[in-house]
Amino acid sequence: MKLSPSNHPKRQKWEKPFDFLFACAGYFVGLGNIWRFPYLCFENGGGAFLIPYLLSVAFMGIPFIMLETSFGQCCQSGIMKAWDKVPLFKGVAYAGVVCVFHSNVFYIVILSWVSKYIVASFSSPLPWSVCGNPWNSENCVEMNVRMNQTNLTEHQLNATKGVSAAEEFWTKEVLGMSSGIDQVGSIRTDLLVNILLLWIGVYFATFKGVKWL
């Protein structure tokens, strides 16, 4: 059943074509490309990894992005409304929403870690560069310790048994990892607050629709 012009909902539109292009660029050039891609490239053969990656992007990534974008532009609606025209495949819409939700939950946690590092970076010296912090253990080793020839061997022996200050900052201060799987540990209230603030920021960045993107 078609909607008459009187009761058809008013759609928001992009003010400029470049706004749409930048929104799409922010969608597929996200945190995963900046954070994970160099690591995956290093772990899977360096330059050789680019060959299957570029082939996958050319024959799978770009066609699917064009298909999804064209489908949304043609239907002029969101994913849930777009599949109303084909009720048999409405499950595709629900699957898409679930995938986006899981991706957002995953990346919002990473952003909470990043925000903690940003706040800690205003300290001098950097808390992950020195030992002596409340979370450091006796095995903490500072990587920038200047060693002379008289105690070089001793420092080398301690370094093999020790843990770097950066690793202890990550595992103990940021993650708060327990000693074993049998120890549940406590809720990281600082990370919880970061996550809540980030979700609030996401809401205020999107509740106005395309005008605020």
CSV table of C-alpha atoms in Angstrom, one decimal:
chain,number,residue,atom,x,y,z
A,1,MET,CA,0.0,0.0,0.0
A,2,LYS,CA,1.5,3.3,-1.0
A,3,LEU,CA,1.6,6.3,1.3
A,4,SER,CA,-0.1,9.4,0.1
A,5,PRO,CA,1.9,12.7,0.1
A,6,SER,CA,0.0,13.9,3.1
A,7,ASN,CA,1.0,11.1,5.4
A,8,HIS,CA,4.4,10.2,3.9
A,9,PRO,CA,7.1,10.8,6.6
A,10,LYS,CA,9.5,13.6,5.8
A,11,ARG,CA,13.0,12.3,5.1
A,12,GLN,CA,16.2,14.0,6.0
A,13,LYS,CA,18.7,14.6,3.2
A,14,TRP,CA,22.4,15.2,2.9
A,15,GLU,CA,23.0,18.9,2.4
A,16,LYS,CA,26.0,18.3,0.2
A,17,PRO,CA,27.2,15.3,-1.8
A,18,PHE,CA,30.5,15.4,0.0
A,19,ASP,CA,28.7,14.9,3.3
A,20,PHE,CA,27.5,11.5,2.1
A,21,LEU,CA,31.0,10.6,0.8
A,22,PHE,CA,32.7,11.5,4.1
A,23,ALA,CA,30.1,9.5,6.0
A,24,CYS,CA,30.7,6.5,3.9
A,25,ALA,CA,34.5,7.0,4.2
A,26,GLY,CA,34.1,7.1,8.0
A,27,TYR,CA,32.1,3.9,7.8
A,28,PHE,CA,34.6,1.7,6.0
A,29,VAL,CA,37.8,3.5,7.1
A,30,GLY,CA,37.3,3.0,10.8
A,31,LEU,CA,39.2,2.0,13.8
A,32,GLY,CA,39.7,-1.5,12.5
A,33,ASN,CA,41.7,-0.3,9.5
A,34,ILE,CA,43.9,1.9,11.6
A,35,TRP,CA,44.4,-0.5,14.5
A,36,ARG,CA,44.1,-4.0,13.2
A,37,PHE,CA,45.3,-3.8,9.6
A,38,PRO,CA,49.0,-3.1,10.2
A,39,TYR,CA,49.1,-5.9,12.8
A,40,LEU,CA,47.4,-8.4,10.4
A,41,CYS,CA,49.6,-7.3,7.6
A,42,PHE,CA,52.7,-7.9,9.8
A,43,GLU,CA,51.5,-11.3,11.0
A,44,ASN,CA,50.5,-12.6,7.6
A,45,GLY,CA,53.5,-12.0,5.4
A,46,GLY,CA,53.8,-8.2,5.1
A,47,GLY,CA,53.5,-7.1,1.5
A,48,ALA,CA,52.3,-10.5,0.4
A,49,PHE,CA,49.2,-10.1,2.5
A,50,LEU,CA,48.2,-7.1,0.4
A,51,ILE,CA,47.6,-9.3,-2.7
A,52,PRO,CA,44.7,-11.4,-1.2
A,53,TYR,CA,43.5,-8.3,0.7
A,54,LEU,CA,43.2,-6.1,-2.4
A,55,LEU,CA,41.5,-9.0,-4.3
A,56,SER,CA,39.0,-9.4,-1.5
A,57,VAL,CA,38.3,-5.7,-1.4
A,58,ALA,CA,37.9,-5.5,-5.2
A,59,PHE,CA,35.7,-8.6,-5.7
A,60,MET,CA,33.8,-8.7,-2.3
A,61,GLY,CA,34.2,-5.5,-0.2
A,62,ILE,CA,33.4,-2.9,-2.8
A,63,PRO,CA,30.5,-4.8,-4.5
A,64,PHE,CA,28.8,-5.4,-1.2
A,65,ILE,CA,29.2,-1.8,-0.1
A,66,MET,CA,27.8,-0.6,-3.5
A,67,LEU,CA,24.9,-3.1,-3.2
A,68,GLU,CA,24.0,-2.1,0.4
A,69,THR,CA,24.3,1.6,-0.4
A,70,SER,CA,22.3,1.3,-3.6
A,71,PHE,CA,19.6,-0.7,-1.9
A,72,GLY,CA,19.3,1.9,0.8
A,73,GLN,CA,19.2,4.8,-1.7
A,74,CYS,CA,16.6,3.0,-3.8
A,75,CYS,CA,14.3,2.2,-0.9
A,76,GLN,CA,15.0,5.5,0.8
A,77,SER,CA,14.7,4.0,4.2
A,78,GLY,CA,16.7,2.2,6.9
A,79,ILE,CA,17.5,-1.5,6.9
A,80,MET,CA,14.4,-2.6,8.8
A,81,LYS,CA,12.0,-0.7,6.5
A,82,ALA,CA,13.8,-1.6,3.4
A,83,TRP,CA,13.2,-5.3,3.8
A,84,ASP,CA,9.5,-4.8,4.5
A,85,LYS,CA,9.0,-5.1,0.7
A,86,VAL,CA,10.3,-8.7,0.9
A,87,PRO,CA,9.0,-10.1,4.2
A,88,LEU,CA,10.6,-13.5,3.4
A,89,PHE,CA,14.1,-12.0,3.8
A,90,LYS,CA,13.2,-9.8,6.8
A,91,GLY,CA,15.7,-11.9,8.8
A,92,VAL,CA,18.5,-10.3,6.8
A,93,ALA,CA,17.5,-7.0,8.3
A,94,TYR,CA,17.6,-8.4,11.9
A,95,ALA,CA,21.0,-10.0,11.2
A,96,GLY,CA,22.4,-6.7,9.9
A,97,VAL,CA,21.2,-4.9,13.1
A,98,VAL,CA,22.7,-7.6,15.3
A,99,CYS,CA,26.1,-7.4,13.4
A,100,VAL,CA,26.2,-3.7,13.8
A,101,PHE,CA,25.3,-3.9,17.5
A,102,HIS,CA,28.1,-6.4,18.2
A,103,SER,CA,30.6,-4.3,16.2
A,104,ASN,CA,29.7,-1.2,18.2
A,105,VAL,CA,30.0,-3.0,21.5
A,106,PHE,CA,33.4,-4.4,20.5
A,107,TYR,CA,34.8,-1.1,19.3
A,108,ILE,CA,33.4,1.0,22.1
A,109,VAL,CA,35.4,-1.1,24.6
A,110,ILE,CA,38.6,-0.4,22.5
A,111,LEU,CA,37.8,3.3,22.5
A,112,SER,CA,37.4,3.2,26.3
A,113,TRP,CA,41.0,1.8,26.5
A,114,VAL,CA,42.2,4.6,24.1
A,115,SER,CA,40.5,7.2,26.3
A,116,LYS,CA,42.3,5.9,29.4
A,117,TYR,CA,45.6,6.1,27.6
A,118,ILE,CA,44.9,9.6,26.4
A,119,VAL,CA,44.1,10.8,29.9
A,120,ALA,CA,47.2,9.0,31.3
A,121,SER,CA,49.4,10.6,28.6
A,122,PHE,CA,49.1,14.0,30.3
A,123,SER,CA,51.1,12.6,33.3
A,124,SER,CA,54.8,13.2,33.5
A,125,PRO,CA,56.6,10.8,33.4
A,126,LEU,CA,54.3,8.5,31.4
A,127,PRO,CA,52.9,5.9,33.8
A,128,TRP,CA,53.7,3.0,31.3
A,129,SER,CA,57.4,4.1,31.0
A,130,VAL,CA,58.5,3.9,34.6
A,131,CYS,CA,58.2,1.4,37.5
A,132,GLY,CA,57.2,2.4,41.1
A,133,ASN,CA,53.5,2.8,40.4
A,134,PRO,CA,51.0,1.1,42.7
A,135,TRP,CA,50.2,-1.6,40.1
A,136,ASN,CA,53.9,-2.4,39.4
A,137,SER,CA,55.4,-5.6,40.7
A,138,GLU,CA,58.9,-6.5,41.8
A,139,ASN,CA,59.6,-7.9,38.3
A,140,CYS,CA,58.9,-4.5,36.6
A,141,VAL,CA,61.6,-3.4,34.2
A,142,GLU,CA,62.0,0.0,32.7
A,143,MET,CA,63.0,-0.2,29.1
A,144,ASN,CA,64.8,3.1,29.1
A,145,VAL,CA,67.2,2.3,32.0
A,146,ARG,CA,70.7,3.4,31.1
A,147,MET,CA,73.2,0.5,31.7
A,148,ASN,CA,77.0,0.7,31.8
A,149,GLN,CA,79.5,-2.1,31.2
A,150,THR,CA,79.8,-2.9,34.9
A,151,ASN,CA,76.2,-3.9,35.5
A,152,LEU,CA,75.2,-4.9,31.9
A,153,THR,CA,75.1,-8.6,32.6
A,154,GLU,CA,73.0,-8.2,35.8
A,155,HIS,CA,70.5,-6.1,33.9
A,156,GLN,CA,70.3,-8.6,31.1
A,157,LEU,CA,69.5,-11.4,33.6
A,158,ASN,CA,66.9,-9.3,35.3
A,159,ALA,CA,65.3,-8.4,31.9
A,160,THR,CA,64.8,-12.0,31.0
A,161,LYS,CA,62.7,-12.6,34.2
A,162,GLY,CA,61.1,-9.2,34.3
A,163,VAL,CA,58.0,-7.6,32.8
A,164,SER,CA,58.1,-4.3,31.1
A,165,ALA,CA,56.4,-1.3,32.7
A,166,ALA,CA,54.2,-0.9,29.6
A,167,GLU,CA,53.0,-4.4,29.8
A,168,GLU,CA,52.1,-4.1,33.5
A,169,PHE,CA,50.3,-0.9,32.9
A,170,TRP,CA,48.2,-2.6,30.2
A,171,THR,CA,47.5,-5.8,32.1
A,172,LYS,CA,47.1,-4.5,35.6
A,173,GLU,CA,46.1,-0.8,35.4
A,174,VAL,CA,44.0,-0.8,32.2
A,175,LEU,CA,42.6,-4.3,32.1
A,176,GLY,CA,42.9,-5.2,35.8
A,177,MET,CA,43.6,-8.9,34.9
A,178,SER,CA,43.3,-11.3,37.7
A,179,SER,CA,45.9,-14.0,38.5
A,180,GLY,CA,43.9,-16.8,36.9
A,181,ILE,CA,40.7,-17.9,35.3
A,182,ASP,CA,39.4,-19.0,38.8
A,183,GLN,CA,39.6,-15.3,39.9
A,184,VAL,CA,36.7,-13.3,38.5
A,185,GLY,CA,38.1,-10.0,39.6
A,186,SER,CA,36.2,-6.7,40.0
A,187,ILE,CA,34.4,-4.3,37.6
A,188,ARG,CA,36.7,-1.6,36.2
A,189,THR,CA,34.7,1.4,37.2
A,190,ASP,CA,36.9,3.8,35.3
A,191,LEU,CA,36.4,1.8,32.1
A,192,LEU,CA,32.7,1.6,32.8
A,193,VAL,CA,32.4,5.3,33.1
A,194,ASN,CA,34.4,5.7,29.9
A,195,ILE,CA,32.0,3.4,28.1
A,196,LEU,CA,29.0,5.2,29.4
A,197,LEU,CA,30.4,8.6,28.3
A,198,LEU,CA,31.3,7.2,24.9
A,199,TRP,CA,27.7,5.8,24.4
A,200,ILE,CA,26.3,9.2,25.4
A,201,GLY,CA,28.6,10.8,22.9
A,202,VAL,CA,27.4,8.4,20.2
A,203,TYR,CA,23.8,9.2,21.0
A,204,PHE,CA,24.3,13.0,20.7
A,205,ALA,CA,26.3,12.5,17.5
A,206,THR,CA,23.5,10.6,15.8
A,207,PHE,CA,20.1,11.5,17.3
A,208,LYS,CA,19.8,14.5,15.0
A,209,GLY,CA,20.2,12.2,12.0
A,210,VAL,CA,22.3,13.1,8.9
A,211,LYS,CA,22.7,16.7,10.0
A,212,TRP,CA,25.1,15.8,12.8
A,213,LEU,CA,27.0,13.1,11.1
